[in-house]
Structures are given as C-alpha cells and as structure tokens.
Short mmCIF file of C-alpha atoms in Angstrom, two decimals:
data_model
loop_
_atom_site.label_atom_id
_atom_site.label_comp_id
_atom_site.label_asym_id
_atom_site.label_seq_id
_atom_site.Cartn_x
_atom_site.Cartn_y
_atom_site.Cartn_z
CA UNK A 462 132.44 46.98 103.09
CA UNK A 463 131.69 45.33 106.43
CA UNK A 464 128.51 44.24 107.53
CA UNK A 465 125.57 46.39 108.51
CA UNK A 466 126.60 49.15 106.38
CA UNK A 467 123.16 50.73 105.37
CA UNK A 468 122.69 53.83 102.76
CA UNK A 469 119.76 56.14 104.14
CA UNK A 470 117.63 57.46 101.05
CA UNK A 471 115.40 60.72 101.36
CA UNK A 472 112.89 61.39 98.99
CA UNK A 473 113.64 64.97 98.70
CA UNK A 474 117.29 64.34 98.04
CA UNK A 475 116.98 61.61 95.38
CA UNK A 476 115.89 61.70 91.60
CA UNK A 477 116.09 59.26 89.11
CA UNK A 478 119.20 59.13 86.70
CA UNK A 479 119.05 58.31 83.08
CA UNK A 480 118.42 55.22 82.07
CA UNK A 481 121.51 54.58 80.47
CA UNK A 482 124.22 56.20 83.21
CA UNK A 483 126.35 53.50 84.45
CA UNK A 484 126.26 51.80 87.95
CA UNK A 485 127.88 52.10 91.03
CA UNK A 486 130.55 54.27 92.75
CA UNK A 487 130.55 58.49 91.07
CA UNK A 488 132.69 61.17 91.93
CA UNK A 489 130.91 63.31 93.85
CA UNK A 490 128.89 65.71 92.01
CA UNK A 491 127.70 67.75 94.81
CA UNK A 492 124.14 68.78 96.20
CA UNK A 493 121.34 67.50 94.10
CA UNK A 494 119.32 71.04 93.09
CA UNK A 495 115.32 70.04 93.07
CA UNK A 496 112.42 72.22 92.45
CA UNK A 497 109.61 73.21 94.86
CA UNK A 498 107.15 71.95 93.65
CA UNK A 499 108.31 68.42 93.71
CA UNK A 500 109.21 68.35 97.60
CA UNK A 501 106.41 66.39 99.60
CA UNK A 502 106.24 66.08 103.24
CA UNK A 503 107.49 63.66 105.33
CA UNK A 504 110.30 63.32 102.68
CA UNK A 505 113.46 64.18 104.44
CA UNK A 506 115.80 67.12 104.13
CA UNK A 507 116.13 69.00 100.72
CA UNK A 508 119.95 69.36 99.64
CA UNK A 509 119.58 72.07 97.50
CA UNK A 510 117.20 74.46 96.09
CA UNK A 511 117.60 77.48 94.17
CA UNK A 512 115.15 80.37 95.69
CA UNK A 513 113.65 84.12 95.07
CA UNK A 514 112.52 85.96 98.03
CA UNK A 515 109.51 87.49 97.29
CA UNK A 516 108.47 88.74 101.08
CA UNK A 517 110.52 89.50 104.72
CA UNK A 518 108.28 90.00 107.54
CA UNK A 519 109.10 90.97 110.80
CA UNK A 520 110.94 89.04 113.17
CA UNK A 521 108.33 86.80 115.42
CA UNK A 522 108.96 85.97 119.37
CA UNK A 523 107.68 82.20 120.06
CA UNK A 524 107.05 81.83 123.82
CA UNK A 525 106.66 78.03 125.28
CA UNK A 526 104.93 78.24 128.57
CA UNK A 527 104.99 76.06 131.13
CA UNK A 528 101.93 73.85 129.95
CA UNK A 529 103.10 73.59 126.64
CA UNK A 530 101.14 76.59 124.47
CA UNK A 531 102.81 78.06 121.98
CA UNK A 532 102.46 82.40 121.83
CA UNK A 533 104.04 83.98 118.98
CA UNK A 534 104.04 87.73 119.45
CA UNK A 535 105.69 90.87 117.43
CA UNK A 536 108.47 92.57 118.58
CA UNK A 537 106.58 95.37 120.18
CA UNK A 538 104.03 93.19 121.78
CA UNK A 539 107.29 90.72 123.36
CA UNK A 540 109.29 93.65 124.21
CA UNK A 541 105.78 94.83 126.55
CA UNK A 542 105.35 91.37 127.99
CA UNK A 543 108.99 90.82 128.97
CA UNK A 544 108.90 93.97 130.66
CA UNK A 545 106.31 93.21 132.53
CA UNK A 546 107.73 89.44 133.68
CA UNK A 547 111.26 91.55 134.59
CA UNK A 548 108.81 94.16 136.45
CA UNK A 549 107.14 90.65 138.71
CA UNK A 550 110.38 88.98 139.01
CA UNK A 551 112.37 92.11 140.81
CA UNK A 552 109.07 92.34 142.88
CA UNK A 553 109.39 88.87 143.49
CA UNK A 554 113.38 88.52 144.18
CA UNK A 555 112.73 91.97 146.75
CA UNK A 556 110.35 89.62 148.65
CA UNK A 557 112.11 86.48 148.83
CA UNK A 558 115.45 88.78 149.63
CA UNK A 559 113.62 89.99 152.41
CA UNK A 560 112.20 87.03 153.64
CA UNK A 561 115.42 85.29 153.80
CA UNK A 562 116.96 88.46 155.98
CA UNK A 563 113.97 87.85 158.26
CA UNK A 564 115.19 84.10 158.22
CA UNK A 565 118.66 84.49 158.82
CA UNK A 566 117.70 87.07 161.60
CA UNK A 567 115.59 84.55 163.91
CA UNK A 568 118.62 81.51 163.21
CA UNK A 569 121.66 83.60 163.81
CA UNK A 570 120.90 86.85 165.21
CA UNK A 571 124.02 87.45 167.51
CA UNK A 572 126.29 86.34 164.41
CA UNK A 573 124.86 88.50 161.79
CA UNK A 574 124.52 91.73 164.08
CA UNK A 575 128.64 90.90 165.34
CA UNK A 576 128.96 91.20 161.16
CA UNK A 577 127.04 94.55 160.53
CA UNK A 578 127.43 96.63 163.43
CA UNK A 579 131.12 95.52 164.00
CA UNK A 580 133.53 99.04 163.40
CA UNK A 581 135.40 97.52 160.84
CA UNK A 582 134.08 93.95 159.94
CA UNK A 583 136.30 91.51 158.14
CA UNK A 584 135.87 91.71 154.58
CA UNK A 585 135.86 87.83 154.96
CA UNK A 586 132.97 87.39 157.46
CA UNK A 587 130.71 90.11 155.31
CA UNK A 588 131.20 87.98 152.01
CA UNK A 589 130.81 85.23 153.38
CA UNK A 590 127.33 86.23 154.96
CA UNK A 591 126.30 87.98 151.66
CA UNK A 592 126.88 84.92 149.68
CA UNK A 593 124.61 82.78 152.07
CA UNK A 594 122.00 85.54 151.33
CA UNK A 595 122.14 85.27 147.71
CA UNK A 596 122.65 80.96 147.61
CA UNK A 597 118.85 80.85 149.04
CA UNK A 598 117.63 83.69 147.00
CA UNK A 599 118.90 81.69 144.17
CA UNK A 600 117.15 78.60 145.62
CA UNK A 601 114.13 79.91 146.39
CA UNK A 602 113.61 81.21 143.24
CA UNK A 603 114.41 78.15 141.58
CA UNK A 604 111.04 76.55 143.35
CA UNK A 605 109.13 80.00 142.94
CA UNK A 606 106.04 79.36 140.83
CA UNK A 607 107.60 82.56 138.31
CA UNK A 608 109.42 80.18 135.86
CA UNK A 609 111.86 81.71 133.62
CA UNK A 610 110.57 82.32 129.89
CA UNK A 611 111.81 80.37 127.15
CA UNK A 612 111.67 82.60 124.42
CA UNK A 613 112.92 82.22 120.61
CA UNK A 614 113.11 84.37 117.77
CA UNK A 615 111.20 83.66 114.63
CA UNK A 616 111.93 84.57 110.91
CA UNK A 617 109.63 84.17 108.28
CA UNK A 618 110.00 84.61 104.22
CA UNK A 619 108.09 83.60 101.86
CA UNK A 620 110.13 82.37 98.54
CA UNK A 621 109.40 80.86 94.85
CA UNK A 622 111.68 78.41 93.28
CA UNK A 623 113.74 80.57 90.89
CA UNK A 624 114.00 78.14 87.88
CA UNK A 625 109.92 76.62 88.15
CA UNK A 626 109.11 80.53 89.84
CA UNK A 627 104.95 80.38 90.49
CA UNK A 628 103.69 83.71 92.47
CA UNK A 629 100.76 82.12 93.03
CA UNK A 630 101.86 79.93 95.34
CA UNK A 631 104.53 80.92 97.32
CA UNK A 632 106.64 78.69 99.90
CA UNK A 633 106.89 79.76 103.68
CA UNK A 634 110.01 79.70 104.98
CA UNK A 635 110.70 79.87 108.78
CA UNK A 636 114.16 80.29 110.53
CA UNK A 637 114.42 79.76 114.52
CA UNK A 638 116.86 81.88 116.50
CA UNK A 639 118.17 83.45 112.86
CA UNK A 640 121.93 85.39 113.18
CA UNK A 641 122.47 88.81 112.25
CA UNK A 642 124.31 87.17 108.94
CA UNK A 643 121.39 85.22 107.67
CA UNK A 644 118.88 88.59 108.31
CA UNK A 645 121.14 90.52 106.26
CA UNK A 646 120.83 87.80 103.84
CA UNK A 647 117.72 87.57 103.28
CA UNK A 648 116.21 90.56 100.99
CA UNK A 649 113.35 91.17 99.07
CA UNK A 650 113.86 90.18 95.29
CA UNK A 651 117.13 88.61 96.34
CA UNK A 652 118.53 84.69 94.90
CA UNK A 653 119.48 82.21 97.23
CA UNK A 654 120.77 78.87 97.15
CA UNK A 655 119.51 76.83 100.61
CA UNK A 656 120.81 73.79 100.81
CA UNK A 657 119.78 71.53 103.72
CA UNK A 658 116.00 72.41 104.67
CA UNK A 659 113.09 70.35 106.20
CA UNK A 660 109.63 70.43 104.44
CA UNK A 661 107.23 70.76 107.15
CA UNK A 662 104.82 67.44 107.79
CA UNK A 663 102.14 69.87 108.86
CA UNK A 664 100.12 70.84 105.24
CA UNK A 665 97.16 70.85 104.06
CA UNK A 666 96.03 71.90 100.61
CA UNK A 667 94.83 75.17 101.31
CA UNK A 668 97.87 75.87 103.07
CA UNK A 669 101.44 76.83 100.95
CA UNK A 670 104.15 74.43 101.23
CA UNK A 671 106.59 75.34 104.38
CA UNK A 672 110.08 74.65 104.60
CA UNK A 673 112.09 75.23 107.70
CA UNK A 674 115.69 75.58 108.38
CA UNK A 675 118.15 73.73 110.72
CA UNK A 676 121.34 74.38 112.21
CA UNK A 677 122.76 72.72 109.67
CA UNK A 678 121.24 74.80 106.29
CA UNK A 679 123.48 77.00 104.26
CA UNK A 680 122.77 80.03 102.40
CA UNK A 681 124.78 81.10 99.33
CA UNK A 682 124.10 83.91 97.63
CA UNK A 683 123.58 84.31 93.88
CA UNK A 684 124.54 87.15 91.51
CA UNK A 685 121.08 86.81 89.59
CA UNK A 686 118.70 89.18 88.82
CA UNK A 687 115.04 88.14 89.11
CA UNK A 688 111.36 89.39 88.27
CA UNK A 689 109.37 89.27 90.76
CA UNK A 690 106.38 91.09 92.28
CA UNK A 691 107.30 93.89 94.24
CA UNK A 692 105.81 95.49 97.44
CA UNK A 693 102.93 98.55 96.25
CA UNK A 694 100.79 100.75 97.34
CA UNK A 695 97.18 99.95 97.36
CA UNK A 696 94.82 102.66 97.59
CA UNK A 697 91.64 102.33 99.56
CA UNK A 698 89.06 102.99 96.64
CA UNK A 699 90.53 100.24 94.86
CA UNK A 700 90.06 97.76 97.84
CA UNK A 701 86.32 99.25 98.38
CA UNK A 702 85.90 98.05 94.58
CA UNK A 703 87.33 95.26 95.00
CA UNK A 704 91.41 94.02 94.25
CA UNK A 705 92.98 90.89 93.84
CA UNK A 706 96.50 91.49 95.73
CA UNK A 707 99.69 89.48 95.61
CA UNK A 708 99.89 86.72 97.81
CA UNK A 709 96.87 87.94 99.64
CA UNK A 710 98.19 90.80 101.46
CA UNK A 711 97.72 94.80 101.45
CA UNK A 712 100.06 97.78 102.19
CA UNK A 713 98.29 101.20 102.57
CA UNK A 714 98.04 104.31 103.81
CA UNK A 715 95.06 105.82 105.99
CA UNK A 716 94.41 107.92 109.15
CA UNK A 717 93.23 106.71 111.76
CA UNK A 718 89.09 107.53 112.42
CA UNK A 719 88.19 105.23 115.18
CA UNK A 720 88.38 102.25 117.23
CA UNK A 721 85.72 100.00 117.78
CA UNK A 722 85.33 96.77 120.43
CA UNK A 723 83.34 93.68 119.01
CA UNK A 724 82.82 91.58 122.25
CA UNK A 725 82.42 87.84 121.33
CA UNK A 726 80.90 85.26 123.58
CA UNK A 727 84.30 84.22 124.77
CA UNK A 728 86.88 86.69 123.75
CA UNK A 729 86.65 90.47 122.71
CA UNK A 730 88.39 91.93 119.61
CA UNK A 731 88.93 94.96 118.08
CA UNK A 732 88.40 97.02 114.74
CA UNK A 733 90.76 100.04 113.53
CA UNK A 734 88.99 102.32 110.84
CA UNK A 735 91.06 103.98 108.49
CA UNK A 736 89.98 106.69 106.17
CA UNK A 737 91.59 108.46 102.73
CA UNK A 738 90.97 111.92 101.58
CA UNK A 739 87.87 110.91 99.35
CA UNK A 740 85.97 109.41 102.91
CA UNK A 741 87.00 105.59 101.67
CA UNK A 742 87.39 103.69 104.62
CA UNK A 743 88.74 100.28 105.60
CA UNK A 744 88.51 98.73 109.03
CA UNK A 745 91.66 96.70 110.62
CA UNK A 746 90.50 93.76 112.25
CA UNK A 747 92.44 92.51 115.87
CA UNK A 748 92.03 89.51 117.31
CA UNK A 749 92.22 90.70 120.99
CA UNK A 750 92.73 94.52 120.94
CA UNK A 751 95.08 96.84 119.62
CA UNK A 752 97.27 96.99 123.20
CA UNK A 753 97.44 93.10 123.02
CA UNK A 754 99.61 93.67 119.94
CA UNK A 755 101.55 96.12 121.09
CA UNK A 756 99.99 98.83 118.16
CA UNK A 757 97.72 101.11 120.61
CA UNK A 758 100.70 103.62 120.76
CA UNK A 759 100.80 104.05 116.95
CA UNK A 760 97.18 103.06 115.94
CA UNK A 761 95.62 106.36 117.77
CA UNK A 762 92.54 108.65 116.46
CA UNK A 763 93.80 111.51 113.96
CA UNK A 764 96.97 109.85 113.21
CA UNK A 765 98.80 108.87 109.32
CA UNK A 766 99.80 105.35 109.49
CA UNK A 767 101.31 103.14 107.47
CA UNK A 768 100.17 99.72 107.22
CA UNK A 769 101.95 96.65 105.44
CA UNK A 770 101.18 92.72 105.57
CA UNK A 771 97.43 92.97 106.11
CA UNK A 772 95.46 90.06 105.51
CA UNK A 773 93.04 90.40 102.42
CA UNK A 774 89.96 87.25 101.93
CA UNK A 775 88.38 87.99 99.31
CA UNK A 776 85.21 85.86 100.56
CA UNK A 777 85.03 88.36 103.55
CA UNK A 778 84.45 91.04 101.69
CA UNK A 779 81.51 90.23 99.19
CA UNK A 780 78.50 92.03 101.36
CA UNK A 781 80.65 94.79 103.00
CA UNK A 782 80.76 98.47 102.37
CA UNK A 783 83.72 98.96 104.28
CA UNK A 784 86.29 96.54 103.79
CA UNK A 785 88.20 94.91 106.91
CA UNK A 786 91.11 93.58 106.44
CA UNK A 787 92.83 90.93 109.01
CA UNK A 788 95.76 91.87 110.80
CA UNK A 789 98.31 88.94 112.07
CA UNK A 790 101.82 88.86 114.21
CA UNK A 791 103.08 89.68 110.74
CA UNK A 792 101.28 93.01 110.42
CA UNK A 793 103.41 96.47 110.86
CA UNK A 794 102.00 100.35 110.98
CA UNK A 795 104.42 102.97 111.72
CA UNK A 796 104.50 106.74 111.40
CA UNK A 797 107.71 107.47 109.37
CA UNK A 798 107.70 104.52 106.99
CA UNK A 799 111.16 103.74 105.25
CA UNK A 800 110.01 102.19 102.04
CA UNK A 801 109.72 104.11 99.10
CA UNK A 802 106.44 103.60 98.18
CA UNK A 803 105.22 103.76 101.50
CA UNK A 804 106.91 107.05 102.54
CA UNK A 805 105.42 108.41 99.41
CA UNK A 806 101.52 107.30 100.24
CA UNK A 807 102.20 109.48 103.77
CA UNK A 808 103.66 112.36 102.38
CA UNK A 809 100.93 112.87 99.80
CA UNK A 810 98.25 112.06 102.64
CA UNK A 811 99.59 114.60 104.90
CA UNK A 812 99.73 117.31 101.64
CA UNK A 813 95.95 116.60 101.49
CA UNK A 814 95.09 116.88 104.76
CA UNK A 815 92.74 120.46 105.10
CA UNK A 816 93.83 122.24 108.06
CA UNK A 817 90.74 121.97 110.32
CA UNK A 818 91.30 118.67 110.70
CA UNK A 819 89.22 118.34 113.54
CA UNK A 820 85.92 118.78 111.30
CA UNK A 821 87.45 116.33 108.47
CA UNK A 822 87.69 113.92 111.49
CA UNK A 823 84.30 114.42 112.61
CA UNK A 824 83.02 114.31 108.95
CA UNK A 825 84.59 110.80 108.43
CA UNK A 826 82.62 109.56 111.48
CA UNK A 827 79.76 110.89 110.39
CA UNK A 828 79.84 109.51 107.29
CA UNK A 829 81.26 105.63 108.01
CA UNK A 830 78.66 105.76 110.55
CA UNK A 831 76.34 106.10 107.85
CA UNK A 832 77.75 103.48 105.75
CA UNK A 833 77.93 101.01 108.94
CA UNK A 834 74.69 101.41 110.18
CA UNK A 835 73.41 101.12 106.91
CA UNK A 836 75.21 98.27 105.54
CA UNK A 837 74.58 97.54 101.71
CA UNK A 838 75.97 95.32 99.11
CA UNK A 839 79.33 96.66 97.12
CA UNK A 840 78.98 97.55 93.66
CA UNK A 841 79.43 94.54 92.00
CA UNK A 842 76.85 92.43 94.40
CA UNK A 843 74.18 95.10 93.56
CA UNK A 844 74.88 94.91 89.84
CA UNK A 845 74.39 91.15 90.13
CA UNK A 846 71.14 91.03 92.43
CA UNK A 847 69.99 93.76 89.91
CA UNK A 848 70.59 91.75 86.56
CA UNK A 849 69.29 88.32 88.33
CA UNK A 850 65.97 90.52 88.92
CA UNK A 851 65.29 91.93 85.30
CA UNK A 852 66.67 88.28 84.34
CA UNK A 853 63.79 86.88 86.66
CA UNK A 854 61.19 89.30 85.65
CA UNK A 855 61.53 88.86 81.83
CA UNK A 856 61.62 85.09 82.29
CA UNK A 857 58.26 85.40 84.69
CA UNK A 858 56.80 88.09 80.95
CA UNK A 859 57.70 85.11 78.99
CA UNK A 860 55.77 82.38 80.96
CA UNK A 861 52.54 84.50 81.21
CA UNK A 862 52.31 85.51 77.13
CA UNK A 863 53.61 81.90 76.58
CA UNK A 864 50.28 80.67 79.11
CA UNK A 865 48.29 82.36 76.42
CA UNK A 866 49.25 80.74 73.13
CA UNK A 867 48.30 77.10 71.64
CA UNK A 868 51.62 75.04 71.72
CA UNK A 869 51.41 73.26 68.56
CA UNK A 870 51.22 69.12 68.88
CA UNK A 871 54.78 68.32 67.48
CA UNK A 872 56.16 69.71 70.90
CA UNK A 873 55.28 67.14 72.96
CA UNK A 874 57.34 65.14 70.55
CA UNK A 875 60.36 66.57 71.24
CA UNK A 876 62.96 64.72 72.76
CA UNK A 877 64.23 64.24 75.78
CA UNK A 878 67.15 64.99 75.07
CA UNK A 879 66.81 67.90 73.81
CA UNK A 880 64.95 69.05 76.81
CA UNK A 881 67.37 68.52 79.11
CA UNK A 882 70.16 70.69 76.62
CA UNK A 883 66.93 73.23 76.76
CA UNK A 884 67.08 73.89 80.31
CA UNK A 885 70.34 73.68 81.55
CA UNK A 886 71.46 77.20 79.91
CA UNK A 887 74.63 77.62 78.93
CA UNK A 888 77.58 74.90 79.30
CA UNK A 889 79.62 74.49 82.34
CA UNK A 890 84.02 74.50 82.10
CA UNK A 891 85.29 71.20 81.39
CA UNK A 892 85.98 69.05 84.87
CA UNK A 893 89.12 67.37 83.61
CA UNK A 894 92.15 68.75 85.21
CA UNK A 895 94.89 68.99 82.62
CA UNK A 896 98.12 68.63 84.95
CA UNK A 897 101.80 69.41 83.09
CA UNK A 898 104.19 66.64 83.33
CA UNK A 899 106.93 67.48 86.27
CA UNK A 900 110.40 65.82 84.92
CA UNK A 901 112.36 65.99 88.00
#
C-alpha cells in the first residue's frame, strides 16, 4: 500500500465488531444495516437501513429566487404561479420582439423593406434576417430583470425503522427531483431497504430526525408485511372532545360554512370553517389565504370536502370551542376523494345532507356564530376549573371551623418534617429517566 492511502470512517456507517473477531482484511460482507434511532447528525451517509412507510404526502415545488429565499408550494399553488411567470414572460418577449423590429427598422431600413416587400424574397435573405431578430430577443432577455425560475420537485415520507419500529416518532424523509420509479415505490405500509442516505445536520429535539436522499441512494423493495398505523377517519365530535391523532395529523370530512380573514399586523391569514351534520365545527387555519394555496377553487361555501394532513397541537386547542386545525404545503381537500375511508366519510355526508340546504347552511352560521362570539372553555377545562373551585371552597370550610377550635399543645411539636410531607399533597413521578440500552 503506497503512501497517503487514508480510510474515511463515517459514524453512521461504522459499528463496533465483537471483541473477539479477528483483524484485518474481510470479504466483503456488504452494507452495514443500522437502526434509526442510532443515526446522529453530522455523521455521514447511512449504508443501509431497513424502513416502513407510514405516510406519502404530496409532491412539494421548492422555488430559489433570485435573493436566495426558499418557497415551497403545492402542486396547485406552483402550477398558478408558473402560469402566471409564462403569462409576464410572453408579455415581456412581445415587447422586446417589438422593440428590436423598431431597432432594426431605424439601422437598416432599405435592407429589411428590399427583404419583405420583395415578390419573391430569397428564402436565404428572410432566414437570415429572422435569425438576427430572434439572436437579440434571446439577448435581451438574457439581461431582462424576469430571470428564469429554478424550480425542483419535493417528496416527502415519513418512515419508522422496521426492526426498532417507534410510531411515536417517526423519521422525515425528503427526496429532490424524485423519478416516476421511486414515486411508485414508495407506498403507504410498504418495506424498504435505503441504502445510502444523509441525516440532516439541521435538528433539534422537538423536531423528528430527517434523512434525505442523494443521487446516489437505492431503494430495494422487501416482500414483508408490516403493522403499522393506517390513515382514518376522524370525526369532528371527537376532535371538539378532544383526540390524540397519529403523528399529529387529521383527515376528515366537513362542508364548507364560511371563510373568515384574521388580518395580523404584518400579514393577513385566513380561517376555513367546516361543519358535520350534528353542527360540530372545526376551523382550517391558512397562513396567507386560501387563493395563496391554490385551495379557493375547492374550499368554497356549501361544498363536501375532504381534508387529509391537517396539522393537530394539542396545546392550541385547550380554551377553544371550535377547534382549528393548521393547514401546511402538505395539506390536500378534494371533492371526489380516492381513499377508502375518505370516499366513505363523503358519501355518508352527502346521504345526510336535508334537502333545503340553504337553511342548514344558514343554521350552521347561526349557530358557530354563537359559539365564536361566545367563546367558552371545552368540556374537560370546565370540569377542571369546576373541581379546582369546590376543591378551593371546601379547603376555605375547613380553615374557618378549624379558626374555631383549640389546637392542642403537642402540635406545635410536630416536626418539620412532617410538615413539609403535610403540605405538599400527593407525590410527584419519579425524575430519573430510565433509558434502554441501544446495542448497535
């Protein structure tokens, strides 16, 4: 081995051996299959790791402008802006077409009139002229201020490690510019070997862990059948009661009430109110408006939607009547839902629906006006102020019969200790942290 031969260790592609496995040279036993939960930041590439995915979400459009901002937008919402950039750039090209006729007009004006009016101009000469046209369009437009976009497409999953699997904590992972092979790939409740992925340096720990793939990650699929926690349809009594959902999103089925602008002191949003056939509502919660999303053609007043990926924080939600849920890039509401269990929350909505739906409309309003101009605390808040109130009135009985009656001398005796057991009440959890031993 000559000199200046190096090996080049990652973290996430190296475990420990056994302490008695003999050194040096091994046949090659292939990728080195690691768990999760033992991948750390910063570590390098993973070479394998066996996967379950849990959740597909739409795919994403990232859009780097010209002063370096990221915009990720939905599909709808990129498909609106692009037409709109195509719509300024022909507007744009029209102008700078005409202004370099103009041009060519006031430079060679015997020449170019000898081309067009000529009876039958050479081919030659009106190619020739036509291609001068479009080489100065072309520049021009290189040193127009209307750069072109630079647009890529975004695919997010979120996945558990099959073998260690913890729903609780699911991994993000994110695939740039994704082929139609890989999108096929990658299905709900579907195993996967990836081999070759970067943990993301950017976590915190409120965050999941986030892995993201390369040009150079494989996929191999594996005939396994997994458990995992499957997509369902959650009604909106139980989220006006209070729910604990799966990785902290919602799918449900409402009609649409209202729409409602919340102006900000630098930005203005918007909130969607959906409604069931009991007159439980739940609001939708856009950061911008609904036409900034690309959703104002779907989300509109007397309409059955379908709603899946909503945001649900459960700290949010303590002093609200009506729920709101947030809605992200990842959100999706559509009319003629193709999932099972969404299809069937429409179909019985619709079979519900009274025919003068016009009044039911108006007697949602009426009613969620009610419940938002008279905000109150949910069921389980007001069952908590109430006991905390007989709680403080039967302690406030005790003190004022106990005012009245001769303590005997022994109790100033008592000891401190015992005091201090006295009034802290009952016992707090233990705040030792029992971690499991990870042998990876």
């Amino acid at each position: 081995m000559r000199d200046g031969v190096h090996i080049k260790l990652f973290t996430n592609s190296t475990r420990r051996i056994r302490w008695d496995a003999k050194l040096g040279f091994q046949k090659n036993p292939g990728s080195i299959r690691i768990s999760l939960d033992s991948a750390v930041p910063e570590g390098g590439p993973i070479s394998r790791v066996d996967v379950i995915v849990v959740r597909v979400y739409p795919t994403l459009y990232s859009e780097r402008t010209s002063d370096g901002r990221r915009i990720v937008r939905n599909r709808r919402a990129e498909e609106r802006v692009d037409a709109e950039y195509k719509r300024l750039l022909e507007q744009r090209m029209e102008k700078i077409y005409s202004d370099v006729r103009t041009e060519m007009k006031l430079k060679g004006k015997d020449k170019m009139e000898e081309c067009l009016t000529q009876a039958s101009p050479s081919m030659r000469n009106r190619d020739a002229f036509n291609k001068e046209i479009l080489e100065k369009v072309e520049e021009k437009l290189r040193k127009d201020s209307l750069n072109r976009r630079n647009v890529s497409e975004l695919l997010k999953a979120k996945v558990v490690d099959l073998h260690k699997p913890n729903f609780g904590r699911p991994t993000v992972l994110s695939i740039w510019n994704p082929n139609e092979d890989v999108i096929g790939l990658l299905t709900e409740g579907k195993s996967l070997t990836l081999m070759n992925v970067i943990v993301s340096n950017f976590i915190r720990a409120s965050n999941p862990l986030q892995i993201n793939a390369t040009r150079q990650t494989m996929y191999k699929s594996l005939d396994r059948k997994s458990r995992y926690p499957a997509r369902r349809l959650t009604p909106l009594d139980s989220i006006s009661t209070g729910v604990s959902p799966v990785f902290g999103e919602i799918d449900l089925v409402g009609i649409v009430i209202s729409v409602k602008d919340i102006s900000h002191s630098s930005s203005v949003s918007q909130i969607v109110y959906l409604a069931d056939l009991k007159f439980n509502f739940a609001g939708l919660s856009f950061w911008g408006s609904c036409k900034d999303n690309g959703w104002d053609n779907v989300l509109v007043r007397r309409r059955v939607v379908a709603c899946s990926n909503l945001c649900w924080k459960v700290g949010e939600q303590a002093n609200r009547e009506v729920p709101v849920l947030q809605v992200k890039e990842t959100a999706f509401f559509t009319e003629n839902p193709r999932t099972d269990h969404l299809k069937e929350g429409v179909d019985k909505l619709k079979e519900g629906l009274p025919k003068d739906l016009n009044s039911f409309i108006c007697e949602c309003e009426e009613k969620l006006l009610e419940k938002l101009q008279n905000p109150s605390l949910t069921n389980t808040s007001r069952n908590f102020e109430q006991e905390t109130l007989c709680i403080q009135k039967q302690s406030q009985s005790e003190e004022c019969s106990s005012s009245n009656v001769k303590q005997p001398e022994s109790s100033s005796s008592m000891p401190k200790q015992f005091e201090k057991v006295q009034r802290s009440g009952r016992p707090s959890n233990s705040p030792f942290r029992w971690l499991p031993y990870k042998n990876v």
